[in-house]
């Protein structure tokens, strides 16, 4: 099974400052079609997970453009250009290429300083 | 508007059974593959099961294989998870999640609000 490793696991951020979360896969997530099958999800406190980024860098509908995804192969990054209070929660990466099973990272808890 | 509403969670003793349901609305249910994902206390998200739109393809996580059974009734726009032989480590919030198609390939684009399953004596 694919192992997804996120860092850091805890991320205190001052509002207005940028934030970066890394995700590494134990195998390449690059498909022969050129797409990287890596998604990012955010689970806000008391809510269900929501899709932020799919195919490594495509923002889901309604996701603010301060969120961006990048990377290819085994190394991926989620960046928030300017953190807002509403961005607190746990961020997960998930691989969707080598399934089953779908594999999630351990989660990164973003909190406001 | 796409909606997924889970139900059926509750307190059950170890070794017991429970059936979760997920009612879907706002989209053509039979056209979409569906998943169950769980979040255990103090842990991260864990994929549990997958079922294709026609029910022809079904997968399970190793942790639940042989104990859980996923099914769907497209006429009722409903997804189910029959859980037997429940263990303390199955305690979690269970979410149903829709797998996207052409526009959002492979990602889980909509999630329900979740239903809590507690396995304890």
Short mmCIF file of C-alpha atoms in Angstrom, two decimals:
data_model
loop_
_atom_site.label_atom_id
_atom_site.label_comp_id
_atom_site.label_asym_id
_atom_site.label_seq_id
_atom_site.Cartn_x
_atom_site.Cartn_y
_atom_site.Cartn_z
CA UNK A 1 0.00 0.00 0.00
CA UNK A 2 1.05 3.58 -0.65
CA UNK A 3 2.24 5.51 2.38
CA UNK A 4 1.55 9.25 2.47
CA UNK A 5 3.72 11.35 4.79
CA UNK A 6 2.79 14.92 5.67
CA UNK A 7 4.85 17.61 7.35
CA UNK A 8 4.58 19.43 9.60
CA UNK A 9 1.89 17.76 11.71
CA UNK A 10 1.21 20.99 13.57
CA UNK A 11 1.33 24.44 12.00
CA UNK A 12 0.74 27.61 14.02
CA UNK A 13 0.35 30.60 11.71
CA UNK A 14 -0.18 34.32 12.21
CA UNK A 15 -3.16 35.69 10.23
CA UNK A 16 -2.01 37.25 6.97
CA UNK A 17 1.13 35.13 6.85
CA UNK A 18 1.69 32.30 4.36
CA UNK A 19 1.57 28.62 5.21
CA UNK A 20 3.03 25.57 3.50
CA UNK A 21 2.24 21.89 3.98
CA UNK A 22 4.24 19.12 2.38
CA UNK A 23 3.09 15.66 1.35
CA UNK A 24 5.31 12.85 0.17
CA UNK A 25 4.13 9.59 -1.41
CA UNK A 26 5.98 6.28 -1.22
CA UNK A 27 5.34 5.80 -4.95
CA UNK A 28 4.89 8.16 -7.85
CA UNK A 29 1.39 9.53 -8.32
CA UNK A 30 2.05 10.59 -11.91
CA UNK A 31 -0.22 8.79 -14.35
CA UNK A 32 0.74 8.14 -17.95
CA UNK A 33 -1.91 10.70 -18.91
CA UNK A 34 0.22 13.41 -17.31
CA UNK A 35 -2.00 13.94 -14.26
CA UNK A 36 -0.86 13.58 -10.68
CA UNK A 37 -3.58 11.85 -8.67
CA UNK A 38 -3.07 13.76 -5.43
CA UNK A 39 -5.85 15.60 -3.60
CA UNK A 40 -5.94 17.96 -0.64
CA UNK A 41 -8.81 18.08 1.85
CA UNK A 42 -9.58 20.34 4.79
CA UNK A 43 -11.59 19.25 7.78
CA UNK A 44 -12.68 22.31 9.73
CA UNK A 45 -13.63 21.87 13.40
CA UNK A 46 -17.02 20.19 13.70
CA UNK A 47 -17.40 19.77 9.95
CA UNK A 48 -16.94 17.00 7.41
CA UNK A 49 -13.89 17.03 5.11
CA UNK A 50 -14.07 19.25 2.04
CA UNK A 51 -12.14 18.95 -1.20
CA UNK A 52 -9.67 21.79 -1.76
CA UNK A 53 -7.35 20.64 -4.54
CA UNK A 54 -7.52 17.73 -6.99
CA UNK A 55 -5.04 16.41 -9.55
CA UNK A 56 -2.29 18.03 -7.54
CA UNK A 57 -3.01 21.63 -8.51
CA UNK A 58 -6.64 22.15 -9.59
CA UNK A 59 -8.76 24.11 -7.12
CA UNK A 60 -12.19 22.68 -6.39
CA UNK A 61 -15.24 24.80 -7.01
CA UNK A 62 -15.62 27.64 -4.51
CA UNK A 63 -12.12 27.30 -3.04
CA UNK A 64 -10.44 30.71 -2.58
CA UNK A 65 -7.47 31.42 -4.81
CA UNK A 66 -5.20 31.89 -1.79
CA UNK A 67 -5.01 28.08 -1.80
CA UNK A 68 -2.67 26.50 -4.34
CA UNK A 69 -1.29 23.04 -4.93
CA UNK A 70 1.91 22.05 -6.68
CA UNK A 71 4.29 19.16 -7.15
CA UNK A 72 4.65 16.02 -9.21
CA UNK A 73 5.60 12.41 -8.79
CA UNK A 74 6.16 11.85 -5.11
CA UNK A 75 6.44 15.35 -3.63
CA UNK A 76 3.57 17.77 -3.30
CA UNK A 77 2.88 21.07 -1.56
CA UNK A 78 -0.21 22.94 -0.45
CA UNK A 79 0.29 26.67 -0.02
CA UNK A 80 -1.95 29.26 1.57
CA UNK A 81 -0.77 32.68 0.48
CA UNK A 82 -2.33 34.58 3.38
CA UNK A 83 -3.89 32.59 6.20
CA UNK A 84 -7.28 33.67 7.48
CA UNK A 85 -9.00 32.64 10.71
CA UNK A 86 -11.47 30.47 8.76
CA UNK A 87 -8.60 28.31 7.46
CA UNK A 88 -8.08 26.53 10.80
CA UNK A 89 -8.55 22.79 10.76
CA UNK A 90 -6.79 19.62 9.72
CA UNK A 91 -5.40 19.34 6.21
CA UNK A 92 -5.02 15.94 4.56
CA UNK A 93 -3.39 14.84 1.34
CA UNK A 94 -4.75 11.71 -0.34
CA UNK A 95 -3.49 9.62 -3.22
CA UNK A 96 -6.05 8.44 -5.76
CA UNK A 97 -3.85 6.57 -8.25
CA UNK A 98 -2.81 3.30 -6.63
CA UNK A 99 -6.22 2.17 -5.44
CA UNK A 100 -7.44 0.32 -3.58
CA UNK A 101 -6.80 1.46 -0.99
CA UNK A 102 -6.95 5.24 -1.09
CA UNK A 103 -4.30 6.49 1.30
CA UNK A 104 -4.44 9.63 3.40
CA UNK A 105 -1.60 11.48 5.04
CA UNK A 106 -1.59 11.74 8.84
CA UNK A 107 -3.07 15.23 8.73
CA UNK A 108 -1.63 18.67 9.47
CA UNK A 109 -3.38 20.73 12.11
CA UNK A 110 -3.31 24.42 11.25
CA UNK A 111 -3.99 26.80 14.11
CA UNK A 112 -3.94 30.55 14.44
CA UNK A 113 -1.23 32.06 16.64
CA UNK B 1 -27.67 20.92 -4.54
CA UNK B 2 -25.72 17.74 -3.83
CA UNK B 3 -26.55 16.29 -0.43
CA UNK B 4 -25.36 13.18 1.36
CA UNK B 5 -26.98 12.36 4.68
CA UNK B 6 -25.72 9.47 6.82
CA UNK B 7 -27.71 7.71 9.50
CA UNK B 8 -27.67 4.53 11.55
CA UNK B 9 -24.78 5.18 13.90
CA UNK B 10 -24.94 4.50 17.61
CA UNK B 11 -23.54 2.59 20.56
CA UNK B 12 -22.95 -1.12 20.02
CA UNK B 13 -21.19 -3.79 22.03
CA UNK B 14 -18.05 -5.50 20.77
CA UNK B 15 -18.98 -8.25 18.36
CA UNK B 16 -22.23 -6.54 17.50
CA UNK B 17 -23.62 -5.31 14.20
CA UNK B 18 -24.83 -2.05 12.77
CA UNK B 19 -26.09 -0.86 9.40
CA UNK B 20 -25.24 2.61 8.18
CA UNK B 21 -27.18 4.38 5.47
CA UNK B 22 -26.37 7.33 3.25
CA UNK B 23 -29.22 9.11 1.47
CA UNK B 24 -28.14 10.95 -1.66
CA UNK B 25 -29.92 13.77 -3.46
CA UNK B 26 -29.23 16.51 -5.99
CA UNK B 27 -27.42 14.35 -8.52
CA UNK B 28 -27.86 11.21 -10.60
CA UNK B 29 -26.83 8.74 -7.92
CA UNK B 30 -26.38 5.71 -10.19
CA UNK B 31 -23.78 7.58 -12.26
CA UNK B 32 -21.39 7.97 -9.37
CA UNK B 33 -19.06 5.64 -7.53
CA UNK B 34 -19.28 5.99 -3.77
CA UNK B 35 -16.97 5.51 -0.79
CA UNK B 36 -17.08 5.16 2.96
CA UNK B 37 -14.35 6.94 4.93
CA UNK B 38 -13.98 7.04 8.70
CA UNK B 39 -12.33 9.28 11.28
CA UNK B 40 -11.42 7.59 14.54
CA UNK B 41 -10.81 9.61 17.73
CA UNK B 42 -7.29 11.00 17.77
CA UNK B 43 -6.51 9.56 14.36
CA UNK B 44 -6.63 10.65 10.74
CA UNK B 45 -8.97 9.83 7.90
CA UNK B 46 -9.11 6.19 6.83
CA UNK B 47 -10.71 4.94 3.63
CA UNK B 48 -13.05 2.03 4.36
CA UNK B 49 -14.86 0.89 1.22
CA UNK B 50 -15.71 1.65 -2.42
CA UNK B 51 -18.62 0.64 -4.62
CA UNK B 52 -19.09 1.44 -8.29
CA UNK B 53 -22.29 2.94 -9.64
CA UNK B 54 -23.54 -0.41 -10.89
CA UNK B 55 -22.27 -2.31 -7.82
CA UNK B 56 -20.05 -4.38 -10.12
CA UNK B 57 -16.85 -3.32 -8.41
CA UNK B 58 -16.41 -3.34 -4.65
CA UNK B 59 -13.30 -2.84 -2.53
CA UNK B 60 -12.58 -2.87 1.19
CA UNK B 61 -9.75 -1.80 3.44
CA UNK B 62 -7.89 -4.76 4.91
CA UNK B 63 -8.97 -3.62 8.39
CA UNK B 64 -12.65 -4.30 7.63
CA UNK B 65 -12.49 -7.01 4.97
CA UNK B 66 -14.70 -9.95 5.85
CA UNK B 67 -16.63 -7.95 8.46
CA UNK B 68 -18.14 -5.03 6.53
CA UNK B 69 -20.35 -5.19 3.44
CA UNK B 70 -21.06 -2.20 1.21
CA UNK B 71 -24.15 -2.06 -1.00
CA UNK B 72 -26.37 0.46 -2.73
CA UNK B 73 -29.93 0.77 -3.98
CA UNK B 74 -29.95 3.13 -6.95
CA UNK B 75 -33.75 3.14 -7.05
CA UNK B 76 -33.72 4.58 -3.53
CA UNK B 77 -30.63 6.77 -4.05
CA UNK B 78 -29.08 5.11 -1.04
CA UNK B 79 -25.72 3.71 0.01
CA UNK B 80 -25.28 1.24 2.86
CA UNK B 81 -22.55 -0.19 5.06
CA UNK B 82 -23.38 -3.36 6.97
CA UNK B 83 -20.92 -3.75 9.81
CA UNK B 84 -20.57 -7.00 11.75
CA UNK B 85 -18.04 -8.29 14.26
CA UNK B 86 -17.49 -4.75 15.47
CA UNK B 87 -14.37 -3.98 17.48
CA UNK B 88 -13.38 -1.10 19.70
CA UNK B 89 -11.04 0.12 16.95
CA UNK B 90 -14.02 0.56 14.61
CA UNK B 91 -15.20 3.45 16.80
CA UNK B 92 -15.27 6.43 14.48
CA UNK B 93 -17.34 8.94 12.59
CA UNK B 94 -18.28 7.32 9.28
CA UNK B 95 -18.67 9.49 6.20
CA UNK B 96 -20.07 8.62 2.81
CA UNK B 97 -18.24 10.43 0.02
CA UNK B 98 -18.92 10.74 -3.69
CA UNK B 99 -16.14 10.06 -6.15
CA UNK B 100 -15.99 12.73 -8.82
CA UNK B 101 -16.16 11.96 -12.51
CA UNK B 102 -14.91 13.81 -15.57
CA UNK B 103 -14.77 17.32 -14.11
CA UNK B 104 -13.16 16.24 -10.83
CA UNK B 105 -11.56 12.91 -11.65
CA UNK B 106 -10.83 10.49 -8.83
CA UNK B 107 -11.27 12.97 -5.98
CA UNK B 108 -13.93 12.71 -3.30
CA UNK B 109 -15.87 15.82 -4.19
CA UNK B 110 -18.81 15.67 -1.79
CA UNK B 111 -19.01 14.31 1.74
CA UNK B 112 -21.86 13.73 4.13
CA UNK B 113 -21.94 15.13 7.66
CA UNK B 114 -21.01 11.78 9.17
CA UNK B 115 -22.56 9.35 11.66
CA UNK B 116 -20.86 8.28 14.89
CA UNK B 117 -20.32 4.61 15.65
CA UNK B 118 -19.17 3.76 19.17
CA UNK B 119 -18.14 0.21 19.98
CA UNK B 120 -18.00 -0.30 23.72
CA UNK B 121 -19.29 -2.59 26.44
#
